[in-house]
CSV table of C-alpha atoms in Angstrom, one decimal:
chain,number,residue,atom,x,y,z
Y,904,UNK,CA,18.0,-5.9,18.9
Y,905,UNK,CA,18.8,-9.6,18.6
Y,906,UNK,CA,21.1,-10.5,15.8
Y,907,UNK,CA,22.5,-13.8,14.6
Y,908,UNK,CA,26.1,-14.7,14.3
Y,909,UNK,CA,26.4,-13.2,10.9
Y,910,UNK,CA,25.1,-9.8,12.1
Y,911,UNK,CA,21.7,-10.1,10.5
Y,912,UNK,CA,18.6,-9.0,12.4
Y,913,UNK,CA,16.5,-12.1,13.5
Y,914,UNK,CA,13.7,-10.6,11.4
Y,915,UNK,CA,15.8,-10.2,8.3
Y,916,UNK,CA,14.2,-10.2,4.8
Y,917,UNK,CA,15.6,-11.7,1.6
Y,918,UNK,CA,16.0,-9.5,-1.5
Y,919,UNK,CA,13.4,-11.5,-3.3
Y,920,UNK,CA,10.9,-10.6,-0.5
Y,921,UNK,CA,10.9,-6.9,-1.5
Y,922,UNK,CA,8.2,-6.2,-4.0
Y,923,UNK,CA,6.7,-3.3,-5.9
Y,924,UNK,CA,3.1,-2.8,-6.6
Y,925,UNK,CA,2.0,-3.2,-10.2
Y,926,UNK,CA,-0.7,-0.6,-10.0
Y,927,UNK,CA,1.8,1.7,-11.6
Y,928,UNK,CA,1.1,-0.2,-14.9
Y,929,UNK,CA,-2.2,0.0,-16.8
Y,930,UNK,CA,-3.7,-3.5,-16.3
Y,931,UNK,CA,-7.4,-3.4,-15.9
Y,932,UNK,CA,-8.0,-6.5,-18.0
Y,933,UNK,CA,-6.5,-10.0,-17.4
Y,934,UNK,CA,-4.8,-9.8,-20.8
Y,935,UNK,CA,-3.1,-6.5,-19.8
Y,936,UNK,CA,-2.1,-8.0,-16.5
Y,937,UNK,CA,-0.4,-11.0,-18.1
Y,938,UNK,CA,1.4,-8.6,-20.4
Y,939,UNK,CA,2.7,-6.7,-17.3
Y,940,UNK,CA,3.9,-9.9,-15.7
Y,941,UNK,CA,5.6,-10.9,-19.0
Y,942,UNK,CA,7.0,-7.4,-19.6
Y,943,UNK,CA,7.9,-4.8,-17.0
Y,944,UNK,CA,7.5,-6.9,-13.9
Y,945,UNK,CA,9.8,-9.6,-15.3
Y,946,UNK,CA,12.2,-6.9,-16.5
Y,947,UNK,CA,12.5,-5.5,-13.0
Y,948,UNK,CA,13.3,-9.0,-11.7
Y,949,UNK,CA,16.0,-9.4,-14.3
Y,950,UNK,CA,17.4,-6.0,-13.6
Y,951,UNK,CA,17.8,-7.0,-9.9
Y,952,UNK,CA,19.4,-10.3,-11.0
Y,953,UNK,CA,17.0,-12.4,-9.1
Y,954,UNK,CA,15.9,-15.9,-10.3
Y,955,UNK,CA,12.6,-15.3,-8.4
Y,956,UNK,CA,11.0,-12.2,-7.0
Y,957,UNK,CA,7.9,-11.4,-5.0
Y,958,UNK,CA,5.3,-9.1,-6.4
Y,959,UNK,CA,2.4,-7.1,-5.2
Y,960,UNK,CA,-0.1,-7.4,-8.1
Y,961,UNK,CA,-3.0,-5.2,-8.6
Y,962,UNK,CA,-6.0,-7.1,-9.9
Y,963,UNK,CA,-9.0,-5.1,-10.9
Y,964,UNK,CA,-12.6,-6.5,-10.6
Y,965,UNK,CA,-12.5,-7.1,-14.4
Y,966,UNK,CA,-9.2,-9.0,-14.2
Y,967,UNK,CA,-10.2,-11.1,-11.2
Y,968,UNK,CA,-13.5,-12.1,-12.7
Y,969,UNK,CA,-11.8,-13.2,-15.9
Y,970,UNK,CA,-9.1,-15.2,-14.0
Y,971,UNK,CA,-11.8,-17.1,-12.2
Y,972,UNK,CA,-14.1,-17.5,-15.2
Y,973,UNK,CA,-12.5,-20.7,-16.4
Y,974,UNK,CA,-9.8,-23.2,-15.6
Y,975,UNK,CA,-8.0,-22.2,-18.8
Y,976,UNK,CA,-7.9,-18.5,-17.7
Y,977,UNK,CA,-6.7,-19.3,-14.2
Y,978,UNK,CA,-4.0,-21.7,-15.5
Y,979,UNK,CA,-2.8,-19.0,-17.9
Y,980,UNK,CA,-2.4,-16.6,-15.0
Y,981,UNK,CA,-0.6,-19.2,-12.8
Y,982,UNK,CA,1.7,-20.3,-15.6
Y,983,UNK,CA,2.6,-16.7,-16.5
Y,984,UNK,CA,3.7,-16.1,-12.9
Y,985,UNK,CA,5.8,-19.3,-12.9
Y,986,UNK,CA,7.3,-18.6,-16.3
Y,987,UNK,CA,8.5,-15.2,-15.2
Y,988,UNK,CA,9.8,-16.2,-11.7
Y,989,UNK,CA,7.2,-14.2,-9.9
Y,990,UNK,CA,6.2,-15.4,-6.4
Y,991,UNK,CA,2.8,-13.9,-5.5
Y,992,UNK,CA,2.0,-13.4,-1.8
Y,993,UNK,CA,0.3,-10.0,-1.7
Y,994,UNK,CA,-2.3,-8.3,-3.7
Y,995,UNK,CA,-3.5,-4.7,-4.0
Y,996,UNK,CA,-7.3,-4.9,-3.7
Y,997,UNK,CA,-7.8,-1.2,-3.2
Y,998,UNK,CA,-8.7,0.1,-6.8
Y,999,UNK,CA,-11.8,-1.8,-8.0
Y,1000,UNK,CA,-12.0,-0.3,-11.5
Y,1001,UNK,CA,-9.6,1.3,-14.0
Y,1002,UNK,CA,-6.9,2.9,-12.0
Y,1003,UNK,CA,-5.4,4.6,-15.1
Y,1004,UNK,CA,-8.6,6.2,-16.5
Y,1005,UNK,CA,-8.5,9.9,-17.3
Y,1006,UNK,CA,-10.0,10.8,-13.9
Y,1007,UNK,CA,-9.8,8.5,-10.8
Y,1008,UNK,CA,-9.8,10.9,-7.9
Y,1009,UNK,CA,-12.3,9.9,-5.2
Y,1010,UNK,CA,-13.8,7.2,-7.4
Y,1011,UNK,CA,-11.0,5.0,-6.2
Y,1012,UNK,CA,-12.9,4.4,-2.9
Y,1013,UNK,CA,-15.9,2.9,-4.8
Y,1014,UNK,CA,-17.4,0.5,-4.1
Y,1015,UNK,CA,-16.7,1.0,-0.4
Y,1016,UNK,CA,-17.1,-1.5,2.5
Y,1017,UNK,CA,-20.9,-0.8,2.7
Y,1018,UNK,CA,-21.4,-2.6,-0.6
Y,1019,UNK,CA,-21.6,-6.3,-1.4
Y,1020,UNK,CA,-19.5,-5.7,-4.5
Y,1021,UNK,CA,-16.4,-4.8,-2.4
Y,1022,UNK,CA,-16.9,-8.0,-0.3
Y,1023,UNK,CA,-17.3,-10.3,-3.3
Y,1024,UNK,CA,-14.3,-8.7,-5.1
Y,1025,UNK,CA,-12.1,-9.1,-2.1
Y,1026,UNK,CA,-13.1,-12.8,-1.5
Y,1027,UNK,CA,-12.4,-13.5,-5.2
Y,1028,UNK,CA,-8.9,-12.0,-4.8
Y,1029,UNK,CA,-8.4,-14.2,-1.8
Y,1030,UNK,CA,-9.4,-17.3,-3.8
Y,1031,UNK,CA,-7.0,-16.3,-6.5
Y,1032,UNK,CA,-4.1,-15.7,-4.1
Y,1033,UNK,CA,-4.7,-18.9,-2.2
Y,1034,UNK,CA,-4.3,-20.9,-5.4
Y,1035,UNK,CA,-0.9,-19.5,-6.5
Y,1036,UNK,CA,0.8,-18.5,-3.2
Y,1037,UNK,CA,4.1,-20.3,-2.7
Y,1038,UNK,CA,3.7,-23.1,-0.1
Y,1039,UNK,CA,6.5,-21.8,2.1
Y,1040,UNK,CA,4.6,-18.5,2.6
Y,1041,UNK,CA,2.7,-18.6,5.9
Y,1042,UNK,CA,0.3,-15.8,5.0
Y,1043,UNK,CA,-1.0,-13.9,2.0
Y,1044,UNK,CA,-2.2,-10.3,2.3
Y,1045,UNK,CA,-4.7,-8.1,0.4
Y,1046,UNK,CA,-4.7,-4.3,0.9
Y,1047,UNK,CA,-8.0,-2.5,0.7
Y,1048,UNK,CA,-10.0,0.7,1.2
Y,1049,UNK,CA,-10.1,2.1,4.8
Y,1050,UNK,CA,-13.9,1.6,4.9
Y,1051,UNK,CA,-14.7,4.5,2.6
Y,1052,UNK,CA,-14.4,8.2,1.7
Y,1053,UNK,CA,-14.8,10.4,4.7
Y,1054,UNK,CA,-17.2,13.0,3.2
Y,1055,UNK,CA,-19.6,10.2,2.2
Y,1056,UNK,CA,-19.8,8.6,5.7
Y,1057,UNK,CA,-22.5,8.3,8.3
Y,1058,UNK,CA,-23.3,6.2,11.4
Y,1059,UNK,CA,-25.5,4.0,9.3
Y,1060,UNK,CA,-22.8,3.4,6.7
Y,1061,UNK,CA,-20.4,2.6,9.5
Y,1062,UNK,CA,-22.7,-0.1,10.9
Y,1063,UNK,CA,-23.1,-1.6,7.5
Y,1064,UNK,CA,-19.4,-1.6,6.8
Y,1065,UNK,CA,-18.7,-3.3,10.1
Y,1066,UNK,CA,-21.2,-6.1,9.2
Y,1067,UNK,CA,-19.6,-6.4,5.7
Y,1068,UNK,CA,-16.1,-6.7,7.2
Y,1069,UNK,CA,-17.3,-9.4,9.5
Y,1070,UNK,CA,-18.7,-11.3,6.6
Y,1071,UNK,CA,-15.4,-11.0,4.9
Y,1072,UNK,CA,-13.6,-12.3,7.9
Y,1073,UNK,CA,-15.9,-15.3,7.8
Y,1074,UNK,CA,-15.3,-15.8,4.1
Y,1075,UNK,CA,-11.5,-15.7,4.6
Y,1076,UNK,CA,-11.8,-18.3,7.4
Y,1077,UNK,CA,-13.7,-20.6,5.0
Y,1078,UNK,CA,-11.0,-20.2,2.4
Y,1079,UNK,CA,-8.4,-21.1,5.0
Y,1080,UNK,CA,-10.4,-24.2,5.9
Y,1081,UNK,CA,-10.8,-25.3,2.3
Y,1082,UNK,CA,-7.3,-24.5,1.0
Y,1083,UNK,CA,-5.0,-24.4,4.0
Y,1084,UNK,CA,-3.9,-20.9,3.0
Y,1085,UNK,CA,-4.3,-18.1,5.4
Y,1086,UNK,CA,-5.2,-14.8,3.8
Y,1087,UNK,CA,-5.3,-11.5,5.7
Y,1088,UNK,CA,-7.4,-8.5,4.6
Y,1089,UNK,CA,-5.4,-5.3,5.4
Y,1090,UNK,CA,-7.2,-2.0,5.6
Y,1091,UNK,CA,-5.0,0.9,4.4
Y,1092,UNK,CA,-5.4,4.2,6.3
Y,1093,UNK,CA,-5.5,7.2,3.9
Y,1094,UNK,CA,-6.0,10.9,4.4
Y,1095,UNK,CA,-9.6,12.0,3.9
Y,1096,UNK,CA,-11.0,8.5,4.5
Y,1097,UNK,CA,-12.9,7.1,7.4
Y,1098,UNK,CA,-9.8,5.5,8.8
Y,1099,UNK,CA,-7.1,8.2,8.2
Y,1100,UNK,CA,-5.1,8.3,11.4
Y,1101,UNK,CA,-3.9,6.0,14.2
Y,1102,UNK,CA,-6.1,7.6,16.8
Y,1103,UNK,CA,-9.2,6.5,14.8
Y,1104,UNK,CA,-7.7,3.1,13.7
Y,1105,UNK,CA,-7.0,1.7,17.1
Y,1106,UNK,CA,-10.5,2.0,18.7
Y,1107,UNK,CA,-12.0,0.7,15.4
Y,1108,UNK,CA,-10.0,-2.5,15.7
Y,1109,UNK,CA,-10.1,-3.0,19.5
Y,1110,UNK,CA,-13.7,-1.9,20.3
Y,1111,UNK,CA,-15.9,-1.6,17.2
Y,1112,UNK,CA,-15.0,-4.7,15.3
Y,1113,UNK,CA,-15.0,-7.0,18.4
Y,1114,UNK,CA,-18.5,-5.7,19.3
Y,1115,UNK,CA,-19.7,-6.3,15.7
Y,1116,UNK,CA,-18.4,-9.9,15.7
Y,1117,UNK,CA,-20.1,-10.5,19.1
Y,1118,UNK,CA,-23.4,-9.2,17.8
Y,1119,UNK,CA,-23.2,-11.5,14.8
Y,1120,UNK,CA,-22.2,-14.4,17.2
Y,1121,UNK,CA,-18.9,-14.9,15.4
Y,1122,UNK,CA,-15.7,-16.2,17.0
Y,1123,UNK,CA,-13.8,-13.1,18.2
Y,1124,UNK,CA,-10.5,-14.9,17.6
Y,1125,UNK,CA,-11.1,-14.7,13.8
Y,1126,UNK,CA,-10.6,-11.0,13.9
Y,1127,UNK,CA,-6.9,-10.9,14.1
Y,1128,UNK,CA,-6.4,-14.1,12.2
Y,1129,UNK,CA,-7.8,-12.6,9.1
Y,1130,UNK,CA,-7.9,-8.8,9.4
Y,1131,UNK,CA,-5.2,-6.3,10.0
Y,1132,UNK,CA,-3.8,-3.2,8.3
Y,1133,UNK,CA,-1.6,-2.1,5.4
Y,1134,UNK,CA,0.6,0.7,6.7
Y,1135,UNK,CA,1.3,3.2,3.9
Y,1136,UNK,CA,4.2,5.3,5.0
Y,1137,UNK,CA,3.3,8.2,2.6
Y,1138,UNK,CA,-0.3,8.4,3.9
Y,1139,UNK,CA,0.7,8.7,7.5
Y,1140,UNK,CA,3.4,11.1,6.7
Y,1141,UNK,CA,0.9,13.4,5.0
Y,1142,UNK,CA,-1.1,13.3,8.3
Y,1143,UNK,CA,2.1,14.4,10.1
Y,1144,UNK,CA,2.3,11.1,12.0
Y,1145,UNK,CA,5.7,9.8,13.0
Y,1146,UNK,CA,5.9,6.3,11.4
Y,1147,UNK,CA,7.9,4.8,14.3
Y,1148,UNK,CA,5.4,6.1,16.9
Y,1149,UNK,CA,2.3,5.1,14.9
Y,1150,UNK,CA,3.6,1.6,14.3
Y,1151,UNK,CA,4.5,1.3,18.0
Y,1152,UNK,CA,1.0,2.2,19.1
Y,1153,UNK,CA,-0.6,-0.2,16.5
Y,1154,UNK,CA,1.7,-3.0,17.5
Y,1155,UNK,CA,1.1,-2.4,21.2
Y,1156,UNK,CA,-2.6,-2.6,20.6
Y,1157,UNK,CA,-2.2,-6.1,19.2
Y,1158,UNK,CA,-3.4,-5.1,15.7
Y,1159,UNK,CA,-1.6,-7.1,13.0
Y,1160,UNK,CA,0.2,-5.2,10.3
Y,1161,UNK,CA,0.2,-7.5,7.3
Y,1162,UNK,CA,1.8,-5.2,4.8
Y,1163,UNK,CA,3.8,-2.0,4.8
Y,1164,UNK,CA,3.8,0.1,1.6
Y,1165,UNK,CA,7.1,1.8,1.3
Y,1166,UNK,CA,6.2,5.2,-0.1
Y,1167,UNK,CA,7.1,8.8,0.2
Y,1168,UNK,CA,5.1,12.0,0.2
Y,1169,UNK,CA,5.8,15.5,-1.3
Y,1170,UNK,CA,6.8,18.1,1.3
Y,1171,UNK,CA,7.1,21.9,1.0
Y,1172,UNK,CA,9.1,23.0,4.1
Y,1173,UNK,CA,9.1,26.7,3.3
Y,1174,UNK,CA,5.8,27.7,1.6
Y,1175,UNK,CA,6.8,31.4,1.9
Y,1176,UNK,CA,9.1,30.7,-1.0
Y,1177,UNK,CA,7.2,31.7,-4.2
Y,1178,UNK,CA,9.4,29.7,-6.5
Y,1179,UNK,CA,8.9,26.6,-4.3
Y,1180,UNK,CA,5.1,27.1,-4.5
Y,1181,UNK,CA,5.3,27.4,-8.2
Y,1182,UNK,CA,7.2,24.2,-8.4
Y,1183,UNK,CA,4.7,22.5,-6.2
Y,1184,UNK,CA,1.9,23.6,-8.5
Y,1185,UNK,CA,3.5,21.7,-11.3
Y,1186,UNK,CA,2.4,18.5,-9.5
Y,1187,UNK,CA,-1.3,19.4,-9.8
Y,1188,UNK,CA,-2.9,16.9,-12.2
Y,1189,UNK,CA,-6.3,15.5,-13.1
Y,1190,UNK,CA,-6.1,11.7,-12.5
Y,1191,UNK,CA,-5.4,11.0,-8.8
Y,1192,UNK,CA,-6.5,12.7,-5.6
Y,1193,UNK,CA,-3.6,14.4,-3.7
Y,1194,UNK,CA,-4.9,15.2,-0.2
Y,1195,UNK,CA,-2.8,17.8,1.4
Y,1196,UNK,CA,-2.2,18.8,5.0
Y,1197,UNK,CA,-0.5,21.4,7.2
Y,1198,UNK,CA,-0.3,21.9,11.0
Y,1199,UNK,CA,-2.1,25.0,12.4
Y,1200,UNK,CA,-1.0,27.1,15.3
Y,1201,UNK,CA,-2.4,24.5,17.8
Y,1202,UNK,CA,-0.4,21.7,16.1
Y,1203,UNK,CA,-3.7,20.3,14.7
Y,1204,UNK,CA,-3.7,18.8,11.2
Y,1205,UNK,CA,-5.7,20.8,8.7
Y,1206,UNK,CA,-6.6,19.1,5.4
Y,1207,UNK,CA,-7.9,19.8,1.9
Y,1208,UNK,CA,-8.8,17.1,-0.5
Y,1209,UNK,CA,-6.5,18.1,-3.4
Y,1210,UNK,CA,-3.3,19.9,-4.2
Y,1211,UNK,CA,-4.8,22.7,-6.1
Y,1212,UNK,CA,-6.8,23.7,-3.0
Y,1213,UNK,CA,-3.7,23.7,-0.9
Y,1214,UNK,CA,-1.8,25.9,-3.3
Y,1215,UNK,CA,-4.7,28.4,-3.3
Y,1216,UNK,CA,-5.6,28.4,0.5
Y,1217,UNK,CA,-2.8,27.1,2.7
Y,1218,UNK,CA,-1.0,29.5,5.0
Y,1219,UNK,CA,2.7,30.2,4.2
Y,1220,UNK,CA,4.0,29.8,7.7
Y,1221,UNK,CA,4.1,26.1,8.3
Y,1222,UNK,CA,5.2,23.1,6.1
Y,1223,UNK,CA,2.8,21.5,3.7
Y,1224,UNK,CA,2.6,17.8,2.8
Y,1225,UNK,CA,0.8,16.3,-0.1
Y,1226,UNK,CA,-0.4,12.8,-1.0
Y,1227,UNK,CA,1.7,12.6,-4.1
Y,1228,UNK,CA,3.8,9.4,-4.1
Y,1229,UNK,CA,7.4,10.4,-5.0
Y,1230,UNK,CA,10.0,7.8,-6.0
Y,1231,UNK,CA,11.4,6.6,-2.7
Y,1232,UNK,CA,15.1,7.2,-3.5
Y,1233,UNK,CA,14.3,10.9,-3.8
Y,1234,UNK,CA,15.2,13.0,-0.8
Y,1235,UNK,CA,14.6,16.3,-2.4
Y,1236,UNK,CA,13.8,17.5,-5.9
Y,1237,UNK,CA,16.6,18.7,-8.1
Y,1238,UNK,CA,15.9,22.4,-7.4
Y,1239,UNK,CA,16.2,21.9,-3.7
Y,1240,UNK,CA,12.9,23.8,-3.1
Y,1241,UNK,CA,10.8,20.7,-2.6
Y,1242,UNK,CA,11.5,17.8,-0.4
Y,1243,UNK,CA,10.0,14.4,0.5
Y,1244,UNK,CA,9.1,12.5,3.6
Y,1245,UNK,CA,11.8,9.9,2.9
Y,1246,UNK,CA,12.9,10.1,6.5
Y,1247,UNK,CA,9.7,8.4,7.5
Y,1248,UNK,CA,10.7,5.3,5.5
Y,1249,UNK,CA,13.9,5.2,7.5
Y,1250,UNK,CA,11.9,5.6,10.7
Y,1251,UNK,CA,9.8,2.6,9.5
Y,1252,UNK,CA,12.9,0.5,9.0
Y,1253,UNK,CA,14.2,1.5,12.4
Y,1254,UNK,CA,11.0,0.2,13.9
Y,1255,UNK,CA,11.4,-3.1,12.0
Y,1256,UNK,CA,14.9,-3.4,13.4
Y,1257,UNK,CA,13.8,-2.8,16.9
Y,1258,UNK,CA,10.9,-5.3,16.7
Y,1259,UNK,CA,12.1,-8.8,15.7
Y,1260,UNK,CA,8.7,-10.3,16.1
Y,1261,UNK,CA,7.3,-8.0,13.4
Y,1262,UNK,CA,7.6,-9.3,9.8
Y,1263,UNK,CA,5.1,-7.7,7.4
Y,1264,UNK,CA,5.2,-7.9,3.6
Y,1265,UNK,CA,7.2,-4.9,2.2
Y,1266,UNK,CA,5.9,-3.4,-1.0
Y,1267,UNK,CA,7.2,-0.2,-2.7
Y,1268,UNK,CA,4.2,1.7,-4.0
Y,1269,UNK,CA,4.9,4.6,-6.3
Y,1270,UNK,CA,1.9,4.5,-8.7
Y,1271,UNK,CA,2.4,8.1,-9.8
Y,1272,UNK,CA,5.4,7.7,-12.1
Y,1273,UNK,CA,3.3,8.4,-15.2
Y,1274,UNK,CA,1.8,11.6,-13.8
Y,1275,UNK,CA,4.9,13.2,-12.4
Y,1276,UNK,CA,5.8,16.6,-13.9
Y,1277,UNK,CA,7.1,16.1,-17.5
Y,1278,UNK,CA,10.6,17.0,-16.6
Y,1279,UNK,CA,11.0,14.1,-14.2
Y,1280,UNK,CA,8.5,11.7,-15.8
Y,1281,UNK,CA,9.9,8.5,-17.4
Y,1282,UNK,CA,10.0,8.9,-21.2
Y,1283,UNK,CA,9.4,5.3,-22.0
Y,1284,UNK,CA,9.0,1.8,-20.5
Y,1285,UNK,CA,12.8,1.2,-20.1
Y,1286,UNK,CA,13.1,4.4,-18.2
Y,1287,UNK,CA,10.2,3.4,-15.9
Y,1288,UNK,CA,11.8,0.0,-15.3
Y,1289,UNK,CA,15.1,1.7,-14.5
Y,1290,UNK,CA,13.2,3.9,-12.0
Y,1291,UNK,CA,11.3,1.1,-10.3
Y,1292,UNK,CA,14.6,-0.9,-10.0
Y,1293,UNK,CA,16.3,2.1,-8.5
Y,1294,UNK,CA,13.6,2.4,-5.9
Y,1295,UNK,CA,14.1,-1.3,-4.8
Y,1296,UNK,CA,17.9,-0.8,-4.9
Y,1297,UNK,CA,17.6,2.2,-2.5
Y,1298,UNK,CA,15.4,0.1,-0.2
Y,1299,UNK,CA,17.8,-2.8,-0.2
Y,1300,UNK,CA,20.7,-0.5,0.7
Y,1301,UNK,CA,18.7,1.1,3.5
Y,1302,UNK,CA,17.8,-2.3,4.9
Y,1303,UNK,CA,21.3,-3.7,4.5
Y,1304,UNK,CA,22.8,-0.9,6.5
Y,1305,UNK,CA,20.5,-1.9,9.4
Y,1306,UNK,CA,21.1,-5.7,9.1
Y,1307,UNK,CA,17.5,-6.2,7.9
Y,1308,UNK,CA,18.5,-7.8,4.6
Y,1309,UNK,CA,20.2,-11.1,4.3
Y,1310,UNK,CA,23.0,-10.9,1.7
Y,1311,UNK,CA,22.1,-13.9,-0.4
Y,1312,UNK,CA,21.2,-14.3,-4.1
Y,1313,UNK,CA,17.6,-14.2,-2.9
């Protein structure tokens, strides 16, 4: 690994580059979003003693529409970012509607990439981002649904989604031409979705998308200029993929990784332990989908769509993993019966260290703070801010130990 004379990796990040995703905060409306920027987001920046800090904002369809409805609304958005020292270069464009409603579950994938509503929403996000992105940033990123929900899919829907993505690529190219800002749409693999594992992702990008562009008589070079992936560490850990190996294969295939979501899954290493299973059952909740996996006797991934099904049906002979984002500084729960896939975050950082040409946006994404079991759930907003700051501090330390973080005020 190449390092400079101060011992930093050539690909080193600044502290201010490290972000957290604001989908942890209820902010479906623009007014709520501005309050989040003024409130907890600014408070985390201050807790980290940074004059400016990057952020991965979640803008719902409602908030995005309001921001673009008038010059006054857009100016209020831009000025609120500036007043709070927030540099915006990445957006979460995955949840379209209210991500904090009583029940989200599989609705989070709607509308999917077969629908015009998803296309128009994403292009609106790109327009918003292009207008506020700091000029020194070479690229903005928007994470999004990995086509759609697996059980809903068909060959016809796949063909429609390919066409819609090609239209999005064309729209992002036009935004680049008009504004000079390059925005990359980043599809985010997730268990239970059409794109859920590396084996499926690579041929989609290297064969299916180029063929779709050719059929539409579009420039094939636009593909990797404006499309890539968001690699969510938790999601691939749930699928029992090794982060280093998965990223290596994606990188070798030439597929851009615009953003990595630094996240950790829940793991039960000894499901024969009754008390451990009981503790795991405390994570069953009604808002979000917690796809869960185990490996069978042939080392094949077996999956159910939610944690309650896993507790009821999974064998007790091999480890279980569940798509429940756990604060990343947590290696194991206090009882010691439940662990996390934190080691996969470290594997991700090792990959970054070994690949100096690889510099994605890094975003901590633990949106589940408010649905953790009551004993470990933040009691109020100050406690949540403390937890979010602790996540970023842990990430900083892990990166500093690898020379991935430049030790400056930024």
